[in-house]
Amino acid sequence: MFLPSLFDPHNRPAAPGPDAPKQIRFLTSDDYPPFEFLNADGALAGFNIDLARAICTELKASCTIQPRRWDNLLDALEAKEGDAIIASLRETPANRARVRFTAPYYLTPARFVSLARAKAFDARPEGLRQATIGVESGGAHEAFLKVFFARATIRSFPDRAAMMAALRDRSIDLAFGDAVSLALWMNDPHLGDCCRFQGGPYLEPAFFGEGIGIAVRPDDAVLRRTLNWALQSLDERGALTELYLKYFPIGFY
């Protein structure tokens, strides 16, 4: 399984000093499985939840993880109801105006999906000139196809459900979109072994962002440095990979 290297071993952040926080209050949501959700016992669980706990263990810090409504996370951080947001918040210009992000701990690539029994596609622009590719309309994935795969036949759909229905009834050869969402869709047990990734991953940051980090307040540089150190330490000893394999049996890279 391909896993990109997200941290430069030759450019390690400084180890936490005496000013490093001894307690961290993480804010998250509870309705985005498998990243964060309430399990059968009503307790928070998920990739981001386990990562927050691993960070606190790495730092030997005490932690709380508090759920908030997704649309209230930034306001809650600014109101100092927590210290950091770990909720797959994207690093958009609007968000960067309000918070600072750590180094990314996962990327959000784009990928092609075909039916499971379809032939192997040469997923390069020259290899897909005769292909019909479905994509959700109006977003970065459609823009990427129009720039790099303009010689293919591109069909736009209003949402992912319509695009994947078209793939399953064979009216398109490939679907193209956010690999995280597509991996979760393919992991639905009700679908069986319907589909598989072809080619990729496509990681161009101009279209698909620079990855997902933890958000902190702009004036909290010490916490940001401390979290960066913890993330790199977890990556170097394989803990991030273990979490990825635990929660994403169909990998999105």
Backbone as CSV, one residue per row, in Angstrom:
resi,resn,N_x,N_y,N_z,CA_x,CA_y,CA_z,C_x,C_y,C_z
1,MET,0.846,-1.194,0.000,0.000,0.000,0.000,0.884,1.247,0.000
2,PHE,0.585,2.181,-0.900,1.353,3.419,-0.992,0.932,4.379,0.110
3,LEU,1.910,4.901,0.847,1.666,5.937,1.839,2.698,7.036,1.633
4,PRO,2.262,8.249,1.330,3.237,9.322,1.088,3.941,9.725,2.375
5,SER,5.168,10.174,2.235,5.912,10.683,3.385,5.550,12.151,3.580
6,LEU,5.030,12.471,4.743,4.543,13.828,4.994,5.520,14.670,5.802
7,PHE,6.553,14.047,6.349,7.469,14.778,7.224,8.900,14.586,6.745
8,ASP,9.675,15.655,6.794,11.070,15.635,6.367,11.946,15.250,7.555
9,PRO,12.598,14.082,7.512,13.424,13.663,8.658,14.620,14.569,8.892
10,HIS,14.993,15.361,7.882,16.134,16.267,8.024,15.713,17.656,8.509
11,ASN,14.424,17.827,8.735,13.930,19.138,9.183,12.939,18.920,10.323
12,ARG,13.466,18.386,11.429,12.609,18.041,12.553,12.321,19.283,13.400
13,PRO,11.091,19.425,13.876,10.805,20.528,14.802,11.552,20.329,16.114
14,ALA,11.790,21.420,16.782,12.473,21.344,18.080,11.606,20.594,19.079
15,ALA,12.255,19.820,19.940,11.526,19.102,20.984,10.845,20.086,21.923
16,PRO,9.689,19.721,22.472,8.982,20.639,23.384,9.860,21.058,24.550
17,GLY,9.806,22.341,24.863,10.574,22.879,25.985,9.718,23.000,27.228
18,PRO,10.232,23.687,28.229,9.489,23.832,29.490,8.193,24.621,29.344
19,ASP,8.078,25.378,28.239,6.844,26.153,28.038,5.767,25.358,27.310
20,ALA,6.053,24.103,26.958,5.071,23.292,26.244,3.850,23.045,27.129
21,PRO,2.666,23.033,26.553,1.459,22.849,27.368,1.409,21.467,28.011
22,LYS,0.917,21.420,29.222,0.754,20.154,29.945,-0.686,19.646,29.857
23,GLN,-1.555,20.479,29.338,-2.947,20.093,29.143,-3.412,20.670,27.813
24,ILE,-4.114,19.863,27.035,-4.616,20.309,25.729,-6.096,19.953,25.647
25,ARG,-6.888,20.940,25.272,-8.322,20.716,25.076,-8.597,20.682,23.571
26,PHE,-8.827,19.494,23.062,-9.138,19.350,21.640,-10.633,19.546,21.407
27,LEU,-10.952,20.218,20.308,-12.327,20.342,19.838,-12.479,19.503,18.573
28,THR,-13.628,18.861,18.435,-13.874,18.021,17.272,-15.371,17.991,16.997
29,SER,-15.773,17.271,15.965,-17.191,17.011,15.745,-17.466,15.546,16.077
30,ASP,-18.682,15.107,15.892,-18.994,13.708,16.210,-19.848,13.045,15.139
31,ASP,-19.793,13.587,13.918,-20.694,13.072,12.875,-19.997,12.905,11.528
32,TYR,-18.725,12.523,11.555,-17.978,12.333,10.305,-17.179,11.032,10.394
33,PRO,-17.888,9.889,10.418,-17.165,8.622,10.484,-16.386,8.365,9.197
34,PRO,-15.223,7.712,9.265,-14.593,7.133,10.460,-13.649,8.101,11.159
35,PHE,-13.703,9.389,10.833,-12.773,10.337,11.450,-13.188,10.667,12.883
36,GLU,-14.470,10.941,13.074,-14.982,11.160,14.422,-16.477,10.821,14.440
37,PHE,-16.859,10.039,15.463,-18.249,9.604,15.568,-18.489,9.104,16.980
38,LEU,-19.749,8.889,17.314,-20.109,8.300,18.602,-20.297,6.804,18.402
39,ASN,-19.607,5.991,19.212,-19.741,4.550,19.063,-21.016,4.052,19.755
40,ALA,-21.192,2.744,19.794,-22.428,2.171,20.345,-22.633,2.545,21.811
41,ASP,-21.555,2.845,22.519,-21.656,3.244,23.927,-21.825,4.746,24.108
42,GLY,-21.891,5.485,22.997,-22.030,6.931,23.080,-20.731,7.666,23.312
43,ALA,-19.600,6.966,23.200,-18.282,7.588,23.400,-17.696,8.014,22.066
44,LEU,-16.890,9.064,22.100,-16.218,9.521,20.893,-15.219,8.477,20.407
45,ALA,-15.188,8.260,19.116,-14.246,7.324,18.509,-13.887,7.846,17.122
46,GLY,-12.872,7.209,16.516,-12.497,7.557,15.156,-11.028,7.863,15.002
47,PHE,-10.641,8.038,13.761,-9.242,8.298,13.406,-8.721,9.543,14.125
48,ASN,-9.446,10.647,14.033,-8.971,11.880,14.665,-8.961,11.769,16.183
49,ILE,-9.917,11.034,16.730,-9.976,10.877,18.185,-8.779,10.071,18.676
50,ASP,-8.501,8.962,17.991,-7.334,8.158,18.374,-6.042,8.937,18.187
51,LEU,-5.984,9.757,17.154,-4.774,10.558,16.935,-4.590,11.573,18.059
52,ALA,-5.655,12.247,18.464,-5.548,13.204,19.568,-5.025,12.516,20.823
53,ARG,-5.536,11.324,21.108,-5.077,10.601,22.294,-3.612,10.186,22.158
54,ALA,-3.215,9.778,20.947,-1.818,9.399,20.729,-0.899,10.603,20.913
55,ILE,-1.330,11.764,20.456,-0.541,12.989,20.626,-0.339,13.268,22.116
56,CYS,-1.391,13.142,22.887,-1.277,13.437,24.311,-0.368,12.450,25.020
57,THR,-0.434,11.185,24.594,0.485,10.196,25.161,1.920,10.536,24.797
58,GLU,2.131,10.918,23.538,3.477,11.267,23.084,4.036,12.448,23.867
59,LEU,3.182,13.401,24.204,3.612,14.609,24.909,3.567,14.463,26.428
60,LYS,3.019,13.328,26.873,2.815,13.130,28.318,1.987,14.273,28.903
61,ALA,0.976,14.663,28.126,0.076,15.741,28.535,-1.303,15.165,28.818
62,SER,-2.038,15.819,29.683,-3.428,15.422,29.906,-4.298,16.120,28.866
63,CYS,-5.333,15.440,28.416,-6.144,15.967,27.328,-7.619,15.759,27.581
64,THR,-8.409,16.638,27.013,-9.841,16.420,26.862,-10.163,16.550,25.387
65,ILE,-11.208,15.858,24.949,-11.668,15.934,23.560,-13.156,16.247,23.617
66,GLN,-13.513,17.431,23.164,-14.873,17.923,23.338,-15.564,18.045,21.983
67,PRO,-16.706,17.399,21.784,-17.431,17.546,20.522,-18.209,18.858,20.461
68,ARG,-18.247,19.424,19.283,-19.039,20.618,18.992,-19.708,20.422,17.633
69,ARG,-20.740,21.196,17.390,-21.302,21.211,16.048,-20.222,21.673,15.072
70,TRP,-20.202,21.063,13.887,-19.180,21.405,12.892,-19.133,22.903,12.624
71,ASP,-20.305,23.527,12.496,-20.340,24.954,12.146,-19.998,25.857,13.319
72,ASN,-19.729,25.279,14.492,-19.388,26.078,15.667,-17.940,25.902,16.102
73,LEU,-17.168,25.067,15.384,-15.815,24.746,15.841,-14.911,25.975,15.881
74,LEU,-14.888,26.755,14.818,-14.000,27.925,14.785,-14.399,28.950,15.838
75,ASP,-15.699,29.189,15.983,-16.152,30.128,17.012,-15.747,29.643,18.402
76,ALA,-15.876,28.337,18.641,-15.519,27.795,19.958,-14.026,27.954,20.228
77,LEU,-13.195,27.744,19.203,-11.755,27.930,19.389,-11.439,29.384,19.691
78,GLU,-12.035,30.298,18.934,-11.781,31.722,19.162,-12.277,32.171,20.535
79,ALA,-13.328,31.526,21.042,-13.855,31.860,22.369,-13.065,31.178,23.486
80,LYS,-11.993,30.474,23.107,-11.116,29.771,24.048,-11.847,28.692,24.844
81,GLU,-12.829,28.075,24.177,-13.491,26.918,24.775,-12.658,25.650,24.565
82,GLY,-11.626,25.740,23.753,-10.688,24.668,23.513,-9.390,25.259,23.009
83,ASP,-8.384,24.412,22.819,-7.061,24.886,22.406,-6.725,24.546,20.959
84,ALA,-7.337,23.493,20.418,-6.995,23.031,19.073,-8.183,22.285,18.472
85,ILE,-8.334,22.397,17.166,-9.391,21.683,16.445,-8.767,20.523,15.702
86,ILE,-9.250,19.299,15.982,-8.820,18.121,15.243,-10.082,17.490,14.655
87,ALA,-10.452,17.958,13.461,-11.747,17.572,12.888,-11.711,17.595,11.366
88,SER,-10.556,17.300,10.778,-10.431,17.285,9.311,-10.838,18.620,8.690
89,LEU,-10.465,19.699,9.360,-10.730,21.050,8.867,-9.747,21.380,7.749
90,ARG,-10.276,21.772,6.610,-9.411,22.045,5.457,-8.723,23.409,5.583
91,GLU,-7.530,23.478,5.046,-6.736,24.711,5.109,-7.090,25.601,3.927
92,THR,-8.249,26.227,4.000,-8.709,27.141,2.961,-8.275,28.568,3.309
93,PRO,-8.289,29.487,2.339,-7.957,30.885,2.663,-8.840,31.461,3.762
94,ALA,-10.127,31.120,3.748,-11.031,31.640,4.782,-10.644,31.108,6.157
95,ASN,-10.280,29.840,6.234,-9.885,29.284,7.526,-8.530,29.811,7.979
96,ARG,-7.605,29.994,7.029,-6.283,30.530,7.399,-6.388,31.951,7.938
97,ALA,-7.451,32.675,7.618,-7.645,34.017,8.154,-8.003,33.988,9.635
98,ARG,-8.426,32.820,10.129,-8.884,32.719,11.518,-7.998,31.836,12.391
99,VAL,-7.286,30.877,11.787,-6.492,29.933,12.574,-5.169,29.683,11.873
100,ARG,-4.263,29.006,12.576,-3.019,28.513,11.989,-3.052,26.989,12.073
101,PHE,-2.445,26.351,11.073,-2.482,24.903,10.986,-1.106,24.302,11.245
102,THR,-1.120,23.124,11.843,0.109,22.342,11.939,0.450,21.777,10.566
103,ALA,1.568,21.078,10.499,1.875,20.298,9.302,0.742,19.291,9.073
104,PRO,0.478,18.928,7.833,-0.611,17.980,7.573,-0.269,16.579,8.061
105,TYR,-1.280,15.879,8.555,-1.095,14.491,8.963,-1.787,13.522,8.005
106,TYR,-2.578,14.042,7.065,-2.993,13.250,5.913,-3.353,14.181,4.774
107,LEU,-3.291,13.643,3.570,-3.582,14.404,2.360,-4.954,14.012,1.829
108,THR,-5.497,14.831,0.942,-6.808,14.564,0.352,-6.660,14.460,-1.163
109,PRO,-6.101,13.351,-1.646,-5.842,13.219,-3.084,-7.129,13.003,-3.869
110,ALA,-6.992,13.099,-5.187,-8.059,12.710,-6.108,-7.666,11.410,-6.781
111,ARG,-8.684,10.611,-7.137,-8.396,9.355,-7.827,-9.546,8.989,-8.767
112,PHE,-9.203,8.125,-9.719,-10.202,7.535,-10.594,-10.723,6.242,-9.970
113,VAL,-11.999,5.948,-10.217,-12.620,4.691,-9.800,-13.285,4.052,-11.009
114,SER,-13.104,2.754,-11.153,-13.783,1.983,-12.192,-14.571,0.859,-11.538
115,LEU,-15.378,0.163,-12.316,-15.977,-1.067,-11.837,-14.881,-2.071,-11.524
116,ALA,-15.132,-2.953,-10.579,-14.097,-3.882,-10.128,-13.611,-4.779,-11.252
117,ARG,-14.499,-5.162,-12.158,-14.123,-6.093,-13.224,-13.683,-5.382,-14.503
118,ALA,-13.595,-4.077,-14.464,-13.160,-3.338,-15.652,-11.687,-3.601,-15.924
119,LYS,-11.302,-3.389,-17.145,-9.897,-3.517,-17.516,-9.062,-2.495,-16.754
120,ALA,-7.774,-2.733,-16.695,-6.861,-1.752,-16.106,-6.707,-0.585,-17.069
121,PHE,-6.914,0.616,-16.574,-6.798,1.816,-17.391,-5.407,2.426,-17.247
122,ASP,-4.900,2.942,-18.339,-3.706,3.778,-18.303,-4.172,5.170,-17.906
123,ALA,-4.102,5.483,-16.608,-4.723,6.692,-16.071,-3.844,7.916,-16.251
124,ARG,-3.300,8.064,-17.453,-2.604,9.281,-17.843,-3.433,9.972,-18.913
125,PRO,-3.229,11.274,-19.123,-4.051,11.970,-20.123,-4.073,11.289,-21.483
126,GLU,-2.917,10.810,-21.951,-2.886,10.169,-23.263,-3.580,8.815,-23.247
127,GLY,-3.653,8.180,-22.078,-4.280,6.871,-21.987,-5.789,6.919,-21.852
128,LEU,-6.343,8.083,-21.525,-7.789,8.201,-21.306,-8.469,9.061,-22.364
129,ARG,-7.837,9.221,-23.511,-8.430,10.067,-24.553,-9.772,9.540,-25.034
130,GLN,-9.954,8.213,-25.001,-11.195,7.612,-25.475,-12.171,7.311,-24.336
131,ALA,-11.826,7.671,-23.116,-12.657,7.319,-21.958,-13.708,8.386,-21.685
132,THR,-14.815,7.949,-21.095,-15.838,8.863,-20.586,-15.704,8.902,-19.070
133,ILE,-15.430,10.089,-18.551,-15.117,10.255,-17.132,-16.216,11.072,-16.469
134,GLY,-16.755,10.559,-15.366,-17.735,11.296,-14.583,-17.072,12.064,-13.459
135,VAL,-17.649,13.223,-13.136,-17.113,14.065,-12.070,-18.240,14.931,-11.529
136,GLU,-18.162,15.286,-10.257,-19.136,16.225,-9.707,-18.885,17.605,-10.295
137,SER,-19.962,18.301,-10.601,-19.841,19.583,-11.304,-19.446,20.704,-10.352
138,GLY,-18.697,21.643,-10.893,-18.447,22.901,-10.223,-17.322,22.943,-9.212
139,GLY,-16.550,21.865,-9.075,-15.515,21.863,-8.062,-14.120,21.706,-8.610
140,ALA,-13.170,21.494,-7.694,-11.760,21.393,-8.074,-11.495,20.167,-8.935
141,HIS,-12.233,19.092,-8.717,-11.986,17.870,-9.479,-12.391,18.047,-10.942
142,GLU,-13.497,18.719,-11.170,-13.898,19.017,-12.543,-12.888,19.954,-13.202
143,ALA,-12.425,20.964,-12.465,-11.445,21.904,-13.010,-10.147,21.185,-13.372
144,PHE,-9.719,20.249,-12.522,-8.501,19.486,-12.793,-8.643,18.673,-14.082
145,LEU,-9.768,17.987,-14.243,-9.978,17.200,-15.463,-9.946,18.084,-16.703
146,LYS,-10.575,19.238,-16.627,-10.641,20.107,-17.798,-9.270,20.642,-18.192
147,VAL,-8.347,20.740,-17.225,-6.993,21.195,-17.532,-6.129,20.052,-18.043
148,PHE,-6.153,18.909,-17.357,-5.184,17.843,-17.636,-5.743,16.674,-18.451
149,PHE,-7.064,16.537,-18.500,-7.673,15.424,-19.241,-8.711,15.951,-20.225
150,ALA,-8.391,17.066,-20.852,-9.354,17.746,-21.709,-9.738,16.931,-22.938
151,ARG,-8.908,15.977,-23.354,-9.212,15.203,-24.554,-10.141,14.030,-24.267
152,ALA,-10.379,13.745,-22.998,-11.366,12.726,-22.637,-12.767,13.331,-22.713
153,THR,-13.776,12.470,-22.721,-15.160,12.937,-22.630,-15.505,13.078,-21.154
154,ILE,-15.814,14.303,-20.730,-16.072,14.586,-19.326,-17.571,14.818,-19.139
155,ARG,-18.174,14.044,-18.264,-19.594,14.194,-17.938,-19.724,14.669,-16.502
156,SER,-20.434,15.773,-16.311,-20.590,16.354,-14.978,-21.916,15.918,-14.358
157,PHE,-21.872,15.683,-13.046,-23.045,15.230,-12.307,-23.286,16.150,-11.113
158,PRO,-24.544,16.246,-10.663,-24.829,17.183,-9.555,-24.252,16.757,-8.225
159,ASP,-24.020,15.447,-8.029,-23.484,14.979,-6.741,-22.814,13.620,-6.944
160,ARG,-22.148,13.157,-5.867,-21.414,11.895,-5.974,-22.345,10.714,-6.193
161,ALA,-23.530,10.729,-5.586,-24.460,9.611,-5.744,-24.839,9.421,-7.205
162,ALA,-25.129,10.521,-7.899,-25.493,10.419,-9.315,-24.308,9.944,-10.147
163,MET,-23.110,10.420,-9.813,-21.912,10.004,-10.543,-21.659,8.506,-10.371
164,MET,-21.762,8.011,-9.136,-21.479,6.601,-8.907,-22.580,5.698,-9.460
165,ALA,-23.814,6.200,-9.497,-24.880,5.430,-10.145,-24.590,5.279,-11.632
166,ALA,-24.070,6.335,-12.247,-23.716,6.264,-13.665,-22.576,5.286,-13.906
167,LEU,-21.639,5.232,-12.970,-20.556,4.256,-13.103,-21.101,2.837,-13.012
168,ARG,-21.974,2.596,-12.072,-22.480,1.242,-11.865,-23.370,0.777,-13.021
169,ASP,-24.060,1.709,-13.698,-24.858,1.282,-14.851,-24.086,1.394,-16.170
170,ARG,-22.774,1.652,-16.050,-21.836,1.609,-17.180,-22.053,2.715,-18.210
171,SER,-22.677,3.815,-17.793,-22.816,4.932,-18.731,-21.578,5.826,-18.729
172,ILE,-20.663,5.605,-17.783,-19.335,6.218,-17.806,-18.316,5.117,-17.548
173,ASP,-17.092,5.353,-17.986,-16.023,4.362,-17.777,-15.359,4.514,-16.417
174,LEU,-15.225,5.753,-15.975,-14.508,6.063,-14.742,-15.225,7.188,-14.018
175,ALA,-15.139,7.189,-12.697,-15.532,8.331,-11.886,-14.264,8.953,-11.317
176,PHE,-14.293,10.267,-11.111,-13.115,10.975,-10.590,-13.571,11.877,-9.465
177,GLY,-12.862,11.809,-8.338,-13.256,12.663,-7.226,-12.328,12.531,-6.041
178,ASP,-12.801,13.022,-4.905,-12.048,12.994,-3.663,-11.830,11.549,-3.231
179,ALA,-10.568,11.143,-3.113,-10.254,9.745,-2.844,-10.716,9.299,-1.466
180,VAL,-10.724,10.195,-0.485,-11.179,9.817,0.855,-12.653,9.425,0.806
181,SER,-13.476,10.296,0.200,-14.905,10.008,0.104,-15.173,8.762,-0.722
182,LEU,-14.431,8.592,-1.804,-14.631,7.427,-2.659,-14.220,6.140,-1.943
183,ALA,-13.140,6.183,-1.171,-12.729,4.997,-0.418,-13.784,4.598,0.604
184,LEU,-14.358,5.583,1.290,-15.402,5.289,2.262,-16.642,4.736,1.570
185,TRP,-16.977,5.275,0.392,-18.126,4.775,-0.371,-17.900,3.323,-0.769
186,MET,-16.701,3.003,-1.255,-16.430,1.630,-1.689,-16.393,0.654,-0.516
187,ASN,-16.148,1.164,0.682,-16.075,0.288,1.855,-17.452,-0.060,2.417
188,ASP,-18.512,0.506,1.843,-19.876,0.205,2.284,-20.175,-1.268,2.008
189,PRO,-20.464,-2.074,3.034,-20.680,-3.510,2.811,-21.867,-3.815,1.910
190,HIS,-22.817,-2.870,1.792,-23.983,-3.102,0.943,-23.638,-3.069,-0.547
191,LEU,-22.488,-2.524,-0.879,-22.108,-2.404,-2.292,-21.375,-3.640,-2.802
192,GLY,-20.913,-4.484,-1.890,-20.109,-5.612,-2.338,-18.795,-5.126,-2.923
193,ASP,-18.193,-5.978,-3.694,-16.918,-5.632,-4.330,-17.202,-5.029,-5.700
194,CYS,-17.805,-3.829,-5.695,-18.283,-3.271,-6.960,-17.202,-2.544,-7.744
195,CYS,-16.269,-1.902,-7.022,-15.434,-0.906,-7.686,-14.007,-0.936,-7.138
196,ARG,-13.111,-0.286,-7.868,-11.720,-0.209,-7.423,-11.080,1.059,-7.954
197,PHE,-10.012,1.477,-7.308,-9.258,2.632,-7.775,-8.434,2.253,-9.007
198,GLN,-8.254,3.254,-9.855,-7.381,3.120,-11.025,-6.439,4.314,-11.045
199,GLY,-5.126,4.048,-11.142,-4.157,5.137,-11.263,-4.094,6.006,-10.016
200,GLY,-3.343,7.101,-10.166,-3.265,8.066,-9.087,-2.365,7.578,-7.950
201,PRO,-2.396,8.241,-6.807,-3.229,9.385,-6.462,-2.712,10.694,-7.068
202,TYR,-3.638,11.640,-7.240,-3.283,12.969,-7.738,-3.281,13.915,-6.546
203,LEU,-2.144,14.561,-6.327,-1.921,15.321,-5.100,-1.664,16.804,-5.336
204,GLU,-1.955,17.302,-6.539,-1.633,18.699,-6.858,-2.277,19.663,-5.858
205,PRO,-1.477,20.349,-5.041,-2.044,21.201,-3.991,-2.868,22.359,-4.527
206,ALA,-2.564,22.839,-5.735,-3.335,23.956,-6.287,-4.800,23.581,-6.484
207,PHE,-5.072,22.292,-6.678,-6.442,21.828,-6.866,-6.997,21.145,-5.615
208,PHE,-6.178,20.354,-4.939,-6.683,19.464,-3.899,-6.185,19.811,-2.502
209,GLY,-5.557,20.970,-2.351,-5.149,21.428,-1.039,-3.828,20.826,-0.579
210,GLU,-3.362,21.310,0.539,-2.069,20.914,1.085,-2.193,19.911,2.217
211,GLY,-3.373,19.330,2.372,-3.550,18.322,3.394,-4.290,18.847,4.609
212,ILE,-4.500,17.951,5.552,-5.279,18.256,6.755,-4.356,18.328,7.960
213,GLY,-4.403,19.445,8.653,-3.638,19.621,9.883,-4.551,19.925,11.049
214,ILE,-3.953,20.185,12.182,-4.684,20.577,13.396,-4.675,22.098,13.468
215,ALA,-5.811,22.694,13.793,-5.934,24.152,13.826,-5.773,24.668,15.255
216,VAL,-5.011,25.764,15.379,-4.860,26.436,16.673,-5.077,27.933,16.468
217,ARG,-5.213,28.666,17.547,-5.354,30.116,17.430,-4.062,30.742,16.893
218,PRO,-4.168,31.842,16.143,-2.966,32.429,15.529,-1.879,32.814,16.522
219,ASP,-2.239,33.134,17.757,-1.231,33.563,18.733,-0.665,32.406,19.552
220,ASP,-1.035,31.169,19.187,-0.594,30.026,19.989,0.526,29.269,19.277
221,ALA,1.633,29.965,19.039,2.747,29.369,18.307,3.390,28.221,19.076
222,VAL,3.429,28.304,20.391,4.052,27.240,21.189,3.278,25.934,21.022
223,LEU,1.959,26.000,21.103,1.154,24.788,20.935,1.317,24.238,19.521
224,ARG,1.359,25.100,18.549,1.523,24.637,17.164,2.848,23.907,17.002
225,ARG,3.946,24.458,17.529,5.253,23.789,17.450,5.228,22.451,18.187
226,THR,4.583,22.439,19.336,4.510,21.216,20.138,3.750,20.127,19.393
227,LEU,2.635,20.486,18.774,1.845,19.516,18.013,2.621,19.018,16.795
228,ASN,3.355,19.907,16.140,4.175,19.473,15.000,5.216,18.448,15.422
229,TRP,5.833,18.671,16.563,6.816,17.693,17.056,6.155,16.350,17.322
230,ALA,4.990,16.375,17.977,4.291,15.127,18.297,3.868,14.391,17.028
231,LEU,3.351,15.113,16.039,2.924,14.477,14.788,4.108,13.814,14.085
232,GLN,5.241,14.509,14.011,6.396,13.913,13.351,6.922,12.716,14.130
233,SER,6.902,12.783,15.433,7.355,11.644,16.238,6.455,10.433,16.009
234,LEU,5.140,10.647,15.969,4.207,9.552,15.718,4.412,8.966,14.320
235,ASP,4.679,9.825,13.359,4.914,9.347,12.000,6.188,8.508,11.923
236,GLU,7.244,8.974,12.577,8.533,8.291,12.465,8.509,6.900,13.086
237,ARG,7.693,6.679,14.078,7.651,5.336,14.667,6.452,4.521,14.187
238,GLY,5.788,4.998,13.127,4.769,4.201,12.463,3.383,4.279,13.050
239,ALA,3.161,5.128,14.047,1.849,5.192,14.685,0.793,5.785,13.756
240,LEU,1.162,6.771,12.947,0.205,7.329,11.994,-0.206,6.289,10.967
241,THR,0.751,5.505,10.500,0.435,4.444,9.541,-0.508,3.425,10.148
242,GLU,-0.279,3.057,11.408,-1.149,2.092,12.078,-2.591,2.608,12.157
243,LEU,-2.754,3.883,12.474,-4.102,4.448,12.538,-4.751,4.465,11.165
244,TYR,-3.965,4.809,10.146,-4.497,4.832,8.783,-4.988,3.442,8.379
245,LEU,-4.201,2.428,8.635,-4.582,1.068,8.261,-5.778,0.574,9.081
246,LYS,-5.898,1.036,10.309,-7.021,0.639,11.157,-8.343,1.175,10.622
247,TYR,-8.352,2.427,10.202,-9.619,3.067,9.856,-9.925,3.090,8.361
248,PHE,-8.932,2.789,7.526,-9.167,2.862,6.086,-8.730,1.553,5.428
249,PRO,-9.549,0.501,5.557,-9.190,-0.773,4.924,-9.051,-0.674,3.420
250,ILE,-9.803,0.235,2.800,-9.555,0.591,1.404,-8.795,1.915,1.436
251,GLY,-7.490,1.837,1.244,-6.655,3.037,1.354,-6.965,4.032,0.251
252,PHE,-6.862,5.328,0.571,-7.196,6.336,-0.422,-5.985,6.918,-1.135
253,TYR,-4.771,6.473,-0.800,-3.576,6.924,-1.518,-3.300,5.996,-2.696
